[in-house]
Amino acid sequence: MNAPVSAAGVAAYLNIPTAGSPAWLHDGRIAFISDASGVPNVWTARPGRQPEPLTSFPDRIRALAASPAGDRLVFAMDRGGNERDQLWLLDVTNGEQRALTDDPETIHGFGDFAPDGRRIAFASNARDPHFFDVMTLGLDDPAAIPIPALSLDEHLSPVAFSPDGTRLLVRRDNTNLDADLLLMSLDGDELIELTPHEGEAFVPHAAFDPAGDAIWLVSNQDRDLLALMRRDLVNGEPSVVIEHAWDIEAFALTPGGEWIAYAVNEDGPSRLWLRSTSSGEERAVSGLPDGVIEGL
């Protein structure tokens, strides 16, 4: 017979601190979101030292990303749990913090830093609460206002800037099980639908190849399980690169594109794999504890 669980035991379980959204900084530290103080805030850590808080807001921080140089952070924070995130900029070299958006009726969803780190792309429903547009914003002018980049009366979210900073990969969510990838030029002259399909096709993750000539994506287009695909931007349709007997749930490329790491959901727990993008050589990463890998 199992012993009853005490109220103290339940409280201790519920009060276990959580951490997520890790991002590398320029000085070798890792920034992340942790609720160790009771409210999710930005913390940093380095090997051999205790984590330290970078922010101490009373409201929860729900997203975090580092600039390409690792000297600035953008984070999303709502007010009083209203789920209408505002975007903030944090300079990790001097601790300066300032709000990038200040519209409590609008939801803002961070997308990506431009390669030079001086501009960001994000989603906003400021124009119409029923739809999300893609916006861009320069970071070096405190008085700058967001500039509309794409408005289609649809649910759009920016995924990534191209390596040369001239194009933006955008996801259009049609339903919670169906999405498309769009490629737009920032000068507004070009908009290409990259994943035309019939029926439902989910695209939870996508990224530019570091060379800028292809898109890597996870999708279940024309199949039952999520697979890793590559779409040549010059002359190719999406081709399946990796598929397993389970869903591929996340991936990341090395900065030079030589290796790709991807996570496979093997009946619940995740298994991490590394694959050479040139030779196709693969090896499983051992020694990780059982759990679910939500992002790479």
Short mmCIF file of C-alpha atoms in Angstrom, two decimals:
data_model
loop_
_atom_site.label_atom_id
_atom_site.label_comp_id
_atom_site.label_asym_id
_atom_site.label_seq_id
_atom_site.Cartn_x
_atom_site.Cartn_y
_atom_site.Cartn_z
CA MET A 1 0.00 0.00 0.00
CA ASN A 2 1.40 3.38 -1.01
CA ALA A 3 1.93 5.93 1.74
CA PRO A 4 -0.20 9.07 1.48
CA VAL A 5 1.45 12.14 0.03
CA SER A 6 1.76 14.96 2.53
CA ALA A 7 0.82 18.56 1.86
CA ALA A 8 4.45 19.51 2.49
CA GLY A 9 5.56 17.01 -0.12
CA VAL A 10 3.17 18.42 -2.71
CA ALA A 11 4.29 21.97 -1.91
CA ALA A 12 7.95 21.00 -2.25
CA TYR A 13 7.25 19.41 -5.65
CA LEU A 14 5.35 22.47 -6.90
CA ASN A 15 8.09 24.80 -5.71
CA ILE A 16 10.93 23.15 -7.65
CA PRO A 17 12.59 25.96 -9.67
CA THR A 18 12.45 25.70 -13.45
CA ALA A 19 14.78 27.12 -16.09
CA GLY A 20 14.55 27.49 -19.85
CA SER A 21 15.23 29.60 -22.96
CA PRO A 22 19.05 29.47 -22.68
CA ALA A 23 21.08 31.98 -24.72
CA TRP A 24 24.87 32.40 -25.01
CA LEU A 25 26.37 35.75 -24.05
CA HIS A 26 29.54 37.36 -25.39
CA ASP A 27 31.52 36.71 -22.20
CA GLY A 28 30.83 32.97 -22.01
CA ARG A 29 27.87 33.19 -19.66
CA ILE A 30 24.50 31.63 -20.37
CA ALA A 31 21.38 33.75 -19.91
CA PHE A 32 18.14 31.95 -19.17
CA ILE A 33 14.68 32.37 -17.66
CA SER A 34 14.22 30.98 -14.15
CA ASP A 35 11.49 31.22 -11.54
CA ALA A 36 13.91 30.56 -8.67
CA SER A 37 12.90 33.90 -7.11
CA GLY A 38 9.19 33.05 -7.40
CA VAL A 39 8.57 34.94 -10.65
CA PRO A 40 10.23 34.06 -14.00
CA ASN A 41 13.09 36.53 -14.55
CA VAL A 42 16.36 36.61 -16.51
CA TRP A 43 19.35 34.95 -14.83
CA THR A 44 22.91 34.19 -15.89
CA ALA A 45 25.30 31.38 -15.07
CA ARG A 46 28.84 30.32 -15.82
CA PRO A 47 30.61 27.06 -14.96
CA GLY A 48 31.66 26.80 -11.33
CA ARG A 49 29.60 29.75 -10.10
CA GLN A 50 26.15 30.22 -8.68
CA PRO A 51 23.51 31.66 -11.03
CA GLU A 52 22.80 35.36 -10.63
CA PRO A 53 19.65 37.32 -11.53
CA LEU A 54 19.83 39.98 -14.24
CA THR A 55 16.27 41.23 -13.73
CA SER A 56 13.90 41.41 -10.78
CA PHE A 57 10.53 42.29 -12.24
CA PRO A 58 7.28 41.46 -10.40
CA ASP A 59 5.77 40.29 -13.71
CA ARG A 60 6.75 37.11 -15.49
CA ILE A 61 9.22 36.99 -18.37
CA ARG A 62 8.12 34.46 -20.97
CA ALA A 63 10.64 34.60 -23.85
CA LEU A 64 14.33 35.39 -24.20
CA ALA A 65 16.82 35.72 -27.07
CA ALA A 66 20.40 36.98 -27.40
CA SER A 67 21.77 39.17 -30.16
CA PRO A 68 24.28 37.60 -32.59
CA ALA A 69 27.13 39.31 -30.72
CA GLY A 70 25.75 38.14 -27.37
CA ASP A 71 25.88 41.63 -25.87
CA ARG A 72 22.14 42.36 -25.81
CA LEU A 73 19.04 40.43 -24.86
CA VAL A 74 15.44 40.86 -25.90
CA PHE A 75 12.82 39.45 -23.57
CA ALA A 76 9.02 39.38 -23.51
CA MET A 77 7.08 40.22 -20.36
CA ASP A 78 3.37 40.55 -19.71
CA ARG A 79 1.65 42.59 -17.02
CA GLY A 80 -0.29 41.01 -14.22
CA GLY A 81 -0.62 37.75 -16.15
CA ASN A 82 -2.61 39.37 -18.99
CA GLU A 83 -0.62 37.42 -21.65
CA ARG A 84 -0.10 40.62 -23.69
CA ASP A 85 3.66 40.50 -23.86
CA GLN A 86 5.73 43.65 -24.29
CA LEU A 87 9.29 43.47 -25.63
CA TRP A 88 12.26 44.74 -23.63
CA LEU A 89 15.93 45.30 -24.45
CA LEU A 90 18.66 44.48 -21.92
CA ASP A 91 22.30 45.48 -22.47
CA VAL A 92 24.32 42.86 -20.61
CA THR A 93 27.49 44.99 -20.71
CA ASN A 94 26.04 47.72 -18.49
CA GLY A 95 22.71 46.33 -17.25
CA GLU A 96 20.63 49.01 -19.00
CA GLN A 97 17.00 47.96 -19.57
CA ARG A 98 14.32 49.69 -21.62
CA ALA A 99 10.94 48.82 -23.06
CA LEU A 100 10.82 48.45 -26.84
CA THR A 101 7.02 48.31 -26.93
CA ASP A 102 4.50 49.88 -24.59
CA ASP A 103 1.00 48.98 -25.73
CA PRO A 104 -0.78 46.96 -23.01
CA GLU A 105 -3.63 46.04 -25.37
CA THR A 106 -1.32 44.44 -27.95
CA ILE A 107 0.37 41.03 -28.01
CA HIS A 108 3.99 41.03 -29.20
CA GLY A 109 5.81 37.83 -30.17
CA PHE A 110 9.58 37.99 -30.65
CA GLY A 111 10.94 36.50 -33.86
CA ASP A 112 14.63 37.08 -34.52
CA PHE A 113 17.57 39.46 -34.43
CA ALA A 114 18.97 40.73 -37.72
CA PRO A 115 22.49 39.40 -38.38
CA ASP A 116 24.06 42.73 -37.40
CA GLY A 117 22.08 42.76 -34.14
CA ARG A 118 20.71 46.25 -34.77
CA ARG A 119 17.16 45.29 -35.68
CA ILE A 120 14.56 42.74 -34.63
CA ALA A 121 11.47 41.21 -36.21
CA PHE A 122 8.39 40.34 -34.20
CA ALA A 123 4.67 39.60 -34.51
CA SER A 124 2.05 42.11 -33.39
CA ASN A 125 -1.73 42.30 -33.41
CA ALA A 126 -1.77 46.11 -32.94
CA ARG A 127 -3.45 46.74 -36.30
CA ASP A 128 -6.24 44.23 -35.75
CA PRO A 129 -6.63 42.08 -32.62
CA HIS A 130 -7.75 39.14 -34.79
CA PHE A 131 -4.55 38.95 -36.87
CA PHE A 132 -0.79 39.07 -36.38
CA ASP A 133 1.40 41.18 -38.65
CA VAL A 134 5.18 41.00 -39.00
CA MET A 135 6.97 44.10 -37.74
CA THR A 136 10.60 45.23 -37.65
CA LEU A 137 12.21 47.64 -35.21
CA GLY A 138 15.63 49.28 -35.04
CA LEU A 139 17.26 49.00 -31.62
CA ASP A 140 19.75 51.86 -31.66
CA ASP A 141 17.20 54.68 -31.63
CA PRO A 142 15.16 54.74 -28.39
CA ALA A 143 12.45 56.76 -30.15
CA ALA A 144 12.14 54.35 -33.10
CA ILE A 145 8.72 52.90 -33.87
CA PRO A 146 7.98 49.48 -35.36
CA ILE A 147 7.76 49.36 -39.14
CA PRO A 148 5.18 47.03 -40.76
CA ALA A 149 6.91 44.42 -42.88
CA LEU A 150 4.01 42.13 -43.80
CA SER A 151 0.25 42.49 -43.22
CA LEU A 152 -2.08 39.88 -44.73
CA ASP A 153 -5.02 39.63 -42.28
CA GLU A 154 -3.58 36.27 -41.20
CA HIS A 155 -1.67 34.82 -38.28
CA LEU A 156 1.95 35.53 -39.19
CA SER A 157 5.12 35.12 -37.14
CA PRO A 158 8.71 35.92 -38.16
CA VAL A 159 11.03 32.93 -37.94
CA ALA A 160 14.48 34.13 -39.02
CA PHE A 161 16.39 36.77 -40.93
CA SER A 162 18.46 35.52 -43.84
CA PRO A 163 22.23 35.47 -43.16
CA ASP A 164 22.68 38.59 -45.31
CA GLY A 165 19.81 40.39 -43.57
CA THR A 166 17.84 41.12 -46.76
CA ARG A 167 15.05 38.57 -46.38
CA LEU A 168 12.81 37.24 -43.66
CA LEU A 169 11.39 33.76 -43.21
CA VAL A 170 7.79 33.94 -41.99
CA ARG A 171 5.37 31.26 -40.81
CA ARG A 172 1.68 31.55 -41.54
CA ASP A 173 -0.46 29.53 -39.12
CA ASN A 174 -3.68 28.48 -40.84
CA THR A 175 -4.84 26.23 -37.97
CA ASN A 176 -3.08 24.66 -34.99
CA LEU A 177 -2.18 21.72 -37.26
CA ASP A 178 -1.50 23.49 -40.55
CA ALA A 179 1.07 26.13 -41.49
CA ASP A 180 2.99 27.56 -44.42
CA LEU A 181 6.43 29.10 -44.76
CA LEU A 182 6.77 32.39 -46.63
CA LEU A 183 9.94 34.12 -47.79
CA MET A 184 9.77 37.90 -48.06
CA SER A 185 12.30 40.50 -49.07
CA LEU A 186 12.59 43.37 -46.62
CA ASP A 187 12.25 45.88 -49.43
CA GLY A 188 8.75 44.49 -50.06
CA ASP A 189 9.40 43.49 -53.67
CA GLU A 190 9.11 39.73 -53.24
CA LEU A 191 6.92 37.26 -51.34
CA ILE A 192 7.32 33.54 -52.06
CA GLU A 193 5.28 30.68 -50.63
CA LEU A 194 7.85 27.98 -49.90
CA THR A 195 5.61 25.10 -48.82
CA PRO A 196 2.47 24.92 -50.99
CA HIS A 197 0.48 21.82 -50.09
CA GLU A 198 -2.94 20.24 -49.93
CA GLY A 199 -4.46 19.12 -46.66
CA GLU A 200 -2.72 19.77 -43.36
CA ALA A 201 1.02 20.17 -42.91
CA PHE A 202 2.56 21.33 -39.65
CA VAL A 203 5.86 23.26 -39.58
CA PRO A 204 6.96 23.71 -35.94
CA HIS A 205 10.59 24.63 -36.70
CA ALA A 206 12.50 26.20 -39.61
CA ALA A 207 15.83 27.96 -40.14
CA PHE A 208 18.05 29.34 -42.88
CA ASP A 209 21.09 27.38 -43.91
CA PRO A 210 24.11 29.49 -42.89
CA ALA A 211 24.99 29.85 -46.58
CA GLY A 212 21.60 31.48 -47.17
CA ASP A 213 20.72 29.30 -50.15
CA ALA A 214 18.34 26.87 -48.44
CA ILE A 215 15.78 26.47 -45.70
CA TRP A 216 15.82 23.61 -43.18
CA LEU A 217 12.45 22.71 -41.71
CA VAL A 218 10.62 20.13 -39.64
CA SER A 219 7.35 19.16 -41.30
CA ASN A 220 4.87 16.32 -41.74
CA GLN A 221 3.93 17.40 -45.25
CA ASP A 222 2.83 14.33 -47.26
CA ARG A 223 3.62 11.99 -44.35
CA ASP A 224 2.33 10.95 -40.93
CA LEU A 225 5.38 11.87 -38.84
CA LEU A 226 7.48 15.00 -38.54
CA ALA A 227 10.65 14.72 -40.62
CA LEU A 228 13.62 17.00 -41.23
CA MET A 229 13.56 18.52 -44.70
CA ARG A 230 15.68 20.91 -46.76
CA ARG A 231 14.33 23.30 -49.36
CA ASP A 232 16.78 24.69 -51.93
CA LEU A 233 15.89 28.34 -52.54
CA VAL A 234 17.30 28.40 -56.06
CA ASN A 235 15.79 25.43 -57.84
CA GLY A 236 14.48 22.80 -55.46
CA GLU A 237 11.37 21.53 -53.74
CA PRO A 238 11.56 20.35 -50.12
CA SER A 239 13.50 17.08 -49.89
CA VAL A 240 13.41 14.74 -46.92
CA VAL A 241 16.82 14.58 -45.23
CA ILE A 242 16.05 12.65 -42.04
CA GLU A 243 13.02 10.63 -41.02
CA HIS A 244 12.58 8.21 -38.15
CA ALA A 245 9.93 5.90 -36.77
CA TRP A 246 9.14 8.76 -34.37
CA ASP A 247 8.59 12.50 -34.74
CA ILE A 248 11.58 14.81 -35.12
CA GLU A 249 10.72 17.66 -32.78
CA ALA A 250 13.61 20.16 -32.82
CA PHE A 251 16.85 20.88 -34.63
CA ALA A 252 19.74 23.35 -34.77
CA LEU A 253 22.61 23.96 -37.19
CA THR A 254 26.17 24.80 -36.22
CA PRO A 255 27.18 28.37 -37.25
CA GLY A 256 29.06 27.06 -40.28
CA GLY A 257 26.39 24.51 -41.20
CA GLU A 258 28.74 21.53 -40.95
CA TRP A 259 26.61 19.67 -38.40
CA ILE A 260 22.97 19.54 -37.47
CA ALA A 261 21.63 18.46 -34.09
CA TYR A 262 18.11 17.10 -33.92
CA ALA A 263 15.84 15.60 -31.28
CA VAL A 264 13.59 12.60 -31.85
CA ASN A 265 10.61 11.85 -29.61
CA GLU A 266 11.03 8.15 -28.92
CA ASP A 267 7.67 7.27 -27.35
CA GLY A 268 7.90 10.18 -24.91
CA PRO A 269 11.55 10.82 -24.01
CA SER A 270 13.80 12.65 -26.48
CA ARG A 271 16.95 11.26 -28.04
CA LEU A 272 19.52 13.72 -29.40
CA TRP A 273 21.39 13.01 -32.63
CA LEU A 274 24.22 14.72 -34.51
CA ARG A 275 24.52 14.49 -38.29
CA SER A 276 27.15 15.74 -40.71
CA THR A 277 25.42 17.80 -43.41
CA SER A 278 28.06 16.84 -45.97
CA SER A 279 28.61 13.12 -45.40
CA GLY A 280 25.37 12.13 -43.67
CA GLU A 281 27.36 10.53 -40.83
CA GLU A 282 25.23 10.26 -37.70
CA ARG A 283 25.77 9.49 -34.05
CA ALA A 284 23.50 9.52 -31.03
CA VAL A 285 24.45 11.76 -28.11
CA SER A 286 24.78 9.63 -24.98
CA GLY A 287 24.81 10.53 -21.31
CA LEU A 288 21.82 12.87 -21.28
CA PRO A 289 19.14 12.33 -18.62
CA ASP A 290 15.71 11.14 -19.71
CA GLY A 291 13.37 13.98 -20.57
CA VAL A 292 11.82 16.01 -23.37
CA ILE A 293 13.98 18.33 -25.48
CA GLU A 294 11.78 21.30 -26.34
CA GLY A 295 14.35 23.35 -28.26
CA LEU A 296 17.95 23.36 -29.48
#
